[in-house]
Each structure stands twice: as structure tokens, then as C-alpha cells.
Coordinates of N, CA, C and O in Angstrom, one line a residue:
X20 N 0.8 -1.2 0.0 CA 0.0 0.0 0.0 C 0.9 1.2 0.0 O 2.0 1.2 0.5
X21 N 0.4 2.3 -0.6 CA 1.1 3.6 -0.6 C 0.2 4.5 0.3 O -1.0 4.6 0.1
X22 N 0.9 5.1 1.3 CA 0.2 6.0 2.2 C 0.3 7.4 1.7 O 1.3 8.0 1.4
X23 N -0.9 8.0 1.5 CA -1.0 9.4 1.0 C -0.5 10.4 2.2 O -0.6 10.0 3.4
X24 N -0.1 11.5 1.8 CA 0.5 12.5 2.8 C -0.6 12.8 3.8 O -0.2 13.0 5.0
X25 N -1.8 12.9 3.5 CA -2.8 13.3 4.5 C -2.9 12.4 5.6 O -3.2 12.8 6.8
X26 N -2.7 11.1 5.4 CA -2.8 10.1 6.5 C -1.7 10.4 7.5 O -1.9 10.3 8.7
X27 N -0.5 10.7 7.0 CA 0.6 11.0 7.9 C 0.4 12.3 8.7 O 0.7 12.4 9.9
X28 N -0.1 13.3 8.0 CA -0.3 14.6 8.7 C -1.4 14.4 9.7 O -1.3 15.0 10.8
X29 N -2.5 13.6 9.4 CA -3.5 13.4 10.4 C -2.9 12.8 11.7 O -3.3 13.2 12.8
X30 N -2.0 11.9 11.6 CA -1.4 11.3 12.8 C -0.5 12.3 13.5 O -0.6 12.5 14.7
X31 N 0.4 13.0 12.7 CA 1.4 13.9 13.3 C 0.8 15.1 14.0 O 1.2 15.5 15.1
X32 N -0.3 15.6 13.5 CA -1.0 16.7 14.1 C -2.3 16.4 14.9 O -3.0 17.2 15.3
X33 N -2.5 15.1 15.0 CA -3.6 14.6 15.8 C -4.9 15.2 15.3 O -5.7 15.7 16.1
X34 N -5.2 15.2 14.0 CA -6.4 15.8 13.5 C -7.5 14.8 13.6 O -7.6 13.8 13.0
X35 N -8.4 15.2 14.5 CA -9.6 14.4 14.8 C -10.7 14.7 13.8 O -10.8 15.8 13.3
X36 N -11.5 13.7 13.5 CA -11.5 12.3 13.9 C -10.6 11.4 13.1 O -10.7 10.2 13.3
X37 N -9.8 11.9 12.2 CA -9.1 11.1 11.3 C -7.9 10.5 11.8 O -7.4 9.4 11.3
X38 N -7.3 11.0 12.9 CA -6.0 10.5 13.4 C -6.1 9.1 14.0 O -5.2 8.3 14.0
X39 N -7.3 8.8 14.6 CA -7.4 7.5 15.3 C -7.2 6.3 14.3 O -6.4 5.4 14.5
X40 N -8.0 6.2 13.2 CA -7.8 5.0 12.3 C -6.4 5.1 11.6 O -5.8 4.1 11.4
X41 N -5.9 6.3 11.3 CA -4.6 6.5 10.7 C -3.5 6.0 11.6 O -2.6 5.3 11.2
X42 N -3.6 6.3 12.9 CA -2.6 5.9 13.9 C -2.6 4.4 14.1 O -1.6 3.7 14.1
X43 N -3.8 3.8 14.1 CA -4.0 2.4 14.2 C -3.4 1.7 13.0 O -2.7 0.7 13.2
X44 N -3.6 2.2 11.9 CA -3.0 1.7 10.6 C -1.5 1.7 10.7 O -0.8 0.6 10.4
X45 N -0.9 2.8 11.1 CA 0.6 2.8 11.2 C 1.1 1.9 12.2 O 2.1 1.2 12.0
X46 N 0.4 1.7 13.3 CA 0.8 0.8 14.4 C 0.8 -0.6 13.8 O 1.7 -1.4 14.1
X47 N -0.3 -1.0 13.1 CA -0.4 -2.3 12.6 C 0.7 -2.6 11.5 O 1.2 -3.7 11.4
X48 N 1.0 -1.6 10.7 CA 2.0 -1.8 9.7 C 3.4 -2.0 10.4 O 4.1 -2.9 10.0
X49 N 3.6 -1.2 11.4 CA 4.9 -1.4 12.2 C 5.0 -2.7 12.8 O 6.1 -3.3 12.8
X50 N 3.9 -3.2 13.4 CA 4.0 -4.5 14.1 C 3.8 -5.7 13.2 O 4.1 -6.9 13.5
X51 N 3.3 -5.5 12.0 CA 2.9 -6.6 11.1 C 3.8 -6.9 10.0 O 5.0 -6.5 10.0
X52 N 3.3 -7.6 9.0 CA 4.1 -8.0 7.9 C 3.6 -7.4 6.6 O 4.0 -7.9 5.5
X53 N 2.8 -6.4 6.6 CA 2.4 -5.6 5.4 C 3.4 -4.6 5.1 O 4.0 -3.9 5.9
X54 N 3.7 -4.5 3.8 CA 4.7 -3.5 3.3 C 3.9 -2.3 2.9 O 2.8 -2.3 2.3
X55 N 4.5 -1.2 3.3 CA 3.9 0.1 3.0 C 4.9 1.1 2.5 O 6.1 0.9 2.8
X56 N 4.5 2.0 1.7 CA 5.4 3.0 1.0 C 4.8 4.4 1.2 O 3.6 4.5 1.4
X57 N 5.7 5.3 1.0 CA 5.3 6.7 0.8 C 6.0 7.2 -0.5 O 7.0 6.7 -0.9
X58 N 5.4 8.2 -1.1 CA 6.1 8.8 -2.2 C 7.2 9.7 -1.8 O 7.1 10.3 -0.7
X59 N 8.3 9.9 -2.6 CA 9.4 10.8 -2.2 C 8.9 12.2 -1.9 O 9.3 12.8 -1.0
X60 N 8.0 12.7 -2.7 CA 7.5 14.0 -2.5 C 6.7 14.2 -1.2 O 6.5 15.3 -0.7
X61 N 6.2 13.1 -0.7 CA 5.5 13.1 0.6 C 6.4 13.6 1.7 O 6.0 14.3 2.6
X62 N 7.6 13.2 1.6 CA 8.6 13.6 2.7 C 8.7 15.1 2.8 O 8.5 15.6 3.9
X63 N 8.9 15.8 1.7 CA 9.0 17.2 1.7 C 7.7 17.9 2.0 O 7.6 18.8 2.9
X64 N 6.6 17.4 1.4 CA 5.3 18.0 1.7 C 4.9 17.9 3.2 O 4.5 18.8 3.8
X65 N 5.1 16.7 3.7 CA 4.8 16.4 5.1 C 5.7 17.3 6.0 O 5.2 18.0 6.9
X66 N 7.0 17.4 5.7 CA 7.9 18.2 6.6 C 7.4 19.7 6.6 O 7.3 20.2 7.7
X67 N 7.2 20.3 5.5 CA 6.8 21.7 5.5 C 5.5 21.9 6.1 O 5.3 23.0 6.8
X68 N 4.5 21.1 5.9 CA 3.2 21.3 6.5 C 3.2 21.0 8.0 O 2.6 21.8 8.8
X69 N 3.9 20.0 8.5 CA 4.0 19.7 9.9 C 4.9 20.6 10.7 O 4.6 21.0 11.8
X70 N 6.1 20.9 10.1 CA 7.0 21.8 10.8 C 6.5 23.1 11.1 O 6.8 23.7 12.2
X71 N 5.6 23.7 10.2 CA 5.0 25.0 10.5 C 4.0 24.9 11.7 O 3.8 25.9 12.3
X72 N 3.5 23.8 12.0 CA 2.6 23.6 13.1 C 3.2 23.1 14.4 O 2.9 23.6 15.5
X73 N 4.2 22.2 14.3 CA 4.7 21.5 15.5 C 6.2 21.6 15.6 O 6.8 21.1 16.5
X74 N 6.9 22.3 14.7 CA 8.3 22.4 14.7 C 9.1 21.5 13.9 O 8.6 20.4 13.6
X75 N 10.2 21.9 13.4 CA 11.0 21.1 12.4 C 11.6 19.8 13.0 O 11.6 18.8 12.4
X76 N 12.0 19.9 14.3 CA 12.6 18.7 14.9 C 11.6 17.6 15.1 O 11.8 16.4 14.9
X77 N 10.3 18.0 15.4 CA 9.3 17.1 15.6 C 8.9 16.4 14.3 O 8.7 15.2 14.2
X78 N 8.9 17.2 13.2 CA 8.5 16.6 11.9 C 9.6 15.7 11.4 O 9.4 14.6 10.9
X79 N 10.9 16.0 11.7 CA 12.0 15.2 11.3 C 12.0 13.9 12.1 O 12.2 12.8 11.5
X80 N 11.7 14.0 13.4 CA 11.7 12.8 14.2 C 10.6 11.8 13.7 O 10.8 10.6 13.7
X81 N 9.4 12.4 13.4 CA 8.3 11.6 12.9 C 8.8 10.8 11.6 O 8.6 9.6 11.5
X82 N 9.4 11.5 10.7 CA 9.8 10.9 9.4 C 10.9 9.9 9.6 O 10.9 8.8 9.0
X83 N 11.8 10.1 10.5 CA 12.9 9.1 10.8 C 12.2 7.9 11.4 O 12.5 6.7 11.0
X84 N 11.3 8.0 12.3 CA 10.6 6.9 12.9 C 9.8 6.1 11.9 O 9.9 4.9 11.8
X85 N 9.1 6.9 11.1 CA 8.3 6.3 10.0 C 9.1 5.5 9.0 O 8.7 4.3 8.7
X86 N 10.2 5.9 8.6 CA 11.0 5.2 7.7 C 11.8 4.0 8.3 O 12.5 3.3 7.6
X87 N 11.5 3.8 9.5 CA 12.0 2.5 10.2 C 11.1 1.4 9.7 O 11.5 0.2 9.8
X88 N 9.9 1.6 9.3 CA 9.0 0.5 8.9 C 8.2 0.8 7.6 O 7.4 0.0 7.2
X89 N 8.4 2.0 7.0 CA 7.7 2.3 5.7 C 8.8 2.7 4.8 O 9.7 3.5 5.2
X90 N 8.8 2.3 3.6 CA 9.8 2.6 2.6 C 9.4 3.7 1.7 O 8.2 4.0 1.5
X91 N 10.3 4.4 1.1 CA 10.0 5.4 0.1 C 10.0 4.8 -1.3 O 11.0 4.1 -1.6
X92 N 9.0 5.0 -2.0 CA 8.8 4.4 -3.3 C 9.9 5.0 -4.3 O 10.0 6.2 -4.3
X93 N 10.5 4.2 -5.0 CA 11.5 4.6 -6.0 C 10.8 5.0 -7.3 O 10.2 4.1 -7.9
X94 N 11.0 6.2 -7.7 CA 10.4 6.7 -8.9 C 11.5 7.3 -9.8 O 12.6 7.5 -9.4
X95 N 11.1 7.5 -11.1 CA 12.1 8.0 -12.1 C 11.4 8.8 -13.1 O 10.2 9.2 -13.0
X96 N 12.1 9.1 -14.2 CA 11.5 9.9 -15.2 C 10.2 9.3 -15.8 O 9.3 10.0 -16.1
X97 N 10.3 8.0 -16.0 CA 9.1 7.3 -16.5 C 7.9 7.5 -15.6 O 6.7 7.5 -16.1
X98 N 8.1 7.5 -14.3 CA 7.0 7.7 -13.4 C 6.3 9.1 -13.6 O 5.1 9.2 -13.5
X99 N 7.1 10.1 -13.9 CA 6.6 11.4 -14.1 C 5.8 11.4 -15.4 O 4.7 12.0 -15.5
X100 N 6.3 10.7 -16.4 CA 5.6 10.6 -17.7 C 4.2 9.9 -17.5 O 3.2 10.2 -18.1
X101 N 4.3 8.8 -16.7 CA 3.1 8.0 -16.4 C 2.1 8.9 -15.7 O 0.9 8.9 -16.1
X102 N 2.5 9.7 -14.7 CA 1.6 10.6 -14.0 C 1.0 11.6 -14.9 O -0.2 11.9 -14.9
X103 N 1.8 12.2 -15.8 CA 1.3 13.2 -16.8 C 0.3 12.6 -17.7 O -0.6 13.4 -18.2
X104 N 0.3 11.4 -18.0 CA -0.7 10.7 -18.9 C -2.0 10.3 -18.2 O -2.9 10.0 -18.9
X105 N -2.0 10.4 -16.9 CA -3.2 10.0 -16.2 C -4.3 11.0 -16.3 O -4.0 12.2 -16.4
X106 N -5.6 10.6 -16.3 CA -6.7 11.5 -16.5 C -7.1 12.1 -15.1 O -8.2 12.1 -14.7
X107 N -6.1 12.8 -14.5 CA -6.3 13.4 -13.2 C -6.2 14.9 -13.3 O -5.4 15.4 -14.0
X108 N -7.1 15.6 -12.6 CA -7.1 17.1 -12.7 C -6.0 17.6 -11.7 O -5.5 18.7 -11.9
X109 N -5.6 16.9 -10.7 CA -4.6 17.3 -9.7 C -3.3 16.5 -10.0 O -3.3 15.3 -9.8
X110 N -2.3 17.2 -10.5 CA -1.1 16.5 -10.8 C -0.4 15.9 -9.6 O 0.3 14.9 -9.7
X111 N -0.5 16.5 -8.4 CA 0.0 16.0 -7.2 C -0.6 14.6 -6.9 O 0.2 13.6 -6.6
X112 N -1.9 14.4 -7.1 CA -2.5 13.1 -7.0 C -2.0 12.1 -8.0 O -1.7 11.0 -7.7
X113 N -1.7 12.6 -9.2 CA -1.2 11.8 -10.3 C 0.2 11.3 -9.9 O 0.6 10.1 -10.2
X114 N 1.0 12.1 -9.3 CA 2.3 11.7 -8.8 C 2.3 10.7 -7.7 O 3.1 9.7 -7.7
X115 N 1.3 10.8 -6.9 CA 1.1 9.7 -5.9 C 0.7 8.4 -6.5 O 1.2 7.4 -6.1
X116 N -0.1 8.5 -7.5 CA -0.5 7.2 -8.2 C 0.7 6.6 -8.9 O 0.9 5.4 -8.9
X117 N 1.5 7.5 -9.5 CA 2.8 7.0 -10.2 C 3.7 6.3 -9.2 O 4.3 5.3 -9.5
X118 N 3.8 6.9 -8.0 CA 4.6 6.3 -6.9 C 4.1 4.9 -6.5 O 4.8 4.0 -6.3
X119 N 2.7 4.9 -6.4 CA 2.1 3.6 -6.0 C 2.3 2.6 -7.1 O 2.6 1.4 -6.8
X120 N 2.2 3.0 -8.3 CA 2.5 2.0 -9.4 C 3.9 1.6 -9.4 O 4.2 0.4 -9.6
X121 N 4.8 2.5 -9.2 CA 6.3 2.1 -9.2 C 6.7 1.1 -8.1 O 7.5 0.3 -8.3
X122 N 6.0 1.2 -7.0 CA 6.4 0.3 -5.9 C 5.5 -1.0 -5.9 O 5.6 -1.8 -5.0
X123 N 4.5 -1.1 -6.8 CA 3.7 -2.2 -6.9 C 2.6 -2.2 -5.8 O 2.0 -3.3 -5.5
X124 N 2.2 -1.1 -5.4 CA 1.1 -1.0 -4.4 C -0.2 -1.4 -5.0 O -0.5 -1.1 -6.1
X125 N -1.0 -2.1 -4.2 CA -2.3 -2.5 -4.6 C -3.4 -1.5 -4.2 O -4.5 -1.5 -4.8
X126 N -3.1 -0.6 -3.2 CA -4.0 0.4 -2.8 C -3.2 1.7 -2.5 O -2.1 1.6 -2.1
X127 N -4.0 2.8 -2.6 CA -3.5 4.0 -2.1 C -4.4 4.3 -0.9 O -5.6 4.3 -1.0
X128 N -3.8 4.5 0.3 CA -4.5 4.8 1.5 C -4.5 6.3 1.7 O -3.5 6.9 1.9
X129 N -5.7 6.8 1.7 CA -5.9 8.3 1.8 C -7.3 8.6 2.5 O -8.2 7.8 2.5
X130 N -7.3 9.8 3.0 CA -8.6 10.3 3.5 C -9.4 10.8 2.4 O -10.7 10.9 2.5
X131 N -8.8 11.2 1.3 CA -9.5 11.8 0.2 C -9.7 10.8 -1.0 O -9.2 11.1 -2.1
X132 N -10.5 9.8 -0.7 CA -10.7 8.8 -1.7 C -11.3 9.4 -3.0 O -11.0 9.0 -4.1
X133 N -12.2 10.4 -2.9 CA -12.8 11.0 -4.1 C -11.8 11.6 -5.0 O -12.0 11.6 -6.2
X134 N -10.7 12.0 -4.5 CA -9.6 12.6 -5.4 C -9.0 11.5 -6.3 O -8.3 11.9 -7.3
X135 N -9.2 10.3 -6.0 CA -8.6 9.2 -6.7 C -9.6 8.3 -7.5 O -9.3 7.2 -7.9
X136 N -10.7 8.9 -7.8 CA -11.8 8.1 -8.5 C -11.4 7.6 -9.8 O -11.8 6.6 -10.3
X137 N -10.5 8.3 -10.5 CA -10.0 7.9 -11.8 C -8.7 7.2 -11.8 O -8.1 7.0 -12.8
X138 N -8.3 6.8 -10.6 CA -7.0 6.2 -10.5 C -7.0 4.7 -10.9 O -8.0 4.0 -10.6
X139 N -6.0 4.2 -11.6 CA -6.0 2.8 -11.9 C -5.7 1.9 -10.7 O -5.8 0.7 -10.7
X140 N -5.2 2.5 -9.6 CA -4.9 1.8 -8.4 C -6.0 2.3 -7.4 O -6.2 3.5 -7.1
X141 N -6.8 1.4 -6.8 CA -7.9 1.8 -5.9 C -7.4 2.5 -4.7 O -6.4 2.2 -4.1
X142 N -8.2 3.5 -4.3 CA -7.9 4.3 -3.1 C -8.9 3.8 -2.0 O -10.1 3.6 -2.3
X143 N -8.4 3.7 -0.8 CA -9.2 3.3 0.3 C -8.8 4.2 1.5 O -7.7 4.7 1.6
X144 N -9.7 4.3 2.4 CA -9.5 5.1 3.6 C -8.6 4.2 4.6 O -8.6 3.0 4.5
X145 N -8.0 4.9 5.6 CA -7.3 4.1 6.6 C -8.2 3.1 7.3 O -7.8 2.0 7.6
X146 N -9.5 3.5 7.6 CA -10.4 2.5 8.2 C -10.7 1.3 7.3 O -10.7 0.2 7.8
X147 N -10.9 1.6 6.0 CA -11.0 0.4 5.1 C -9.8 -0.4 5.0 O -9.9 -1.6 4.9
X148 N -8.6 0.2 5.1 CA -7.4 -0.6 5.0 C -7.3 -1.5 6.3 O -6.9 -2.6 6.2
X149 N -7.7 -1.0 7.4 CA -7.7 -1.8 8.6 C -8.6 -3.0 8.5 O -8.3 -4.1 8.9
X150 N -9.8 -2.7 7.9 CA -10.8 -3.8 7.8 C -10.4 -4.8 6.7 O -10.5 -6.0 6.9
X151 N -9.9 -4.3 5.6 CA -9.6 -5.2 4.4 C -8.3 -5.9 4.4 O -8.1 -7.0 3.9
X152 N -7.3 -5.2 5.0 CA -5.9 -5.7 4.8 C -5.4 -6.3 6.1 O -4.3 -7.0 6.0
X153 N -6.0 -6.2 7.2 CA -5.5 -6.7 8.5 C -6.5 -7.6 9.1 O -7.6 -7.5 9.2

């Protein structure tokens, strides 16, 4: 599965009511045998959004801990071309899809499922991921 940036921000900033299922999902990924990925761009997006609210060292600590059990999807020029060819109005979402495709993810886990309605990789919420994948 590829974790969308919003899932991580919900946990880091304890955004209710979204943080509870997202936190549980991260806990299960860390304890279990499911592979999870984030997109490379998620790292910088997460850092700048979270650092402005909770401080840079807190954001860095979260990312270091996260990468102890979640991998960064390896993408390249072809992934950008793949994203550009997708029928998505939001190019950032298309880049997330390209990262998911590059790492072989079967799902994109996001709070904004509607943003991925035209994605070739199904999007599910953290709650759905907990129910379907664990």
C-alpha cells in the first residue's frame, strides 16, 4: 500500500476524527508483515506542513521513525511521464498514483478517496485498510 500524505499529517498533528484510524493503521504496519510505502514528494510536503505547526525537529523525528517501517517508493522519469498521462485534474495526486504504481502498491490509503476516483490503483481510507488488509 502507498500512504498518502494526508494520512501521515492526520497522525502527526492529531487531526480528529481522522487520526485514530490512521494511527492504528501505522501501528499495525509497524507490528505486522504488510509492506507500506510513501512517495518521495510526501517527505518534503509532510515536513513543511507539519514543521509549521509543530516544529522542524518534531517533523524530522516523525519521518525518521516512520522510515523505520515504511519505505520510500523509488520513482524515475518514466513515473513522471506516467503521471502526466493519467486522467487526473490534480497533478500531485497523479504523482502519488505513479509512486504507487512504481512500488507495486495494490492500494493508495488516503482520507481523500474521491480525489482518486479515476486512479488505476484503488484508493481506500485508513479505516477500510484496517478492515480489508489486516
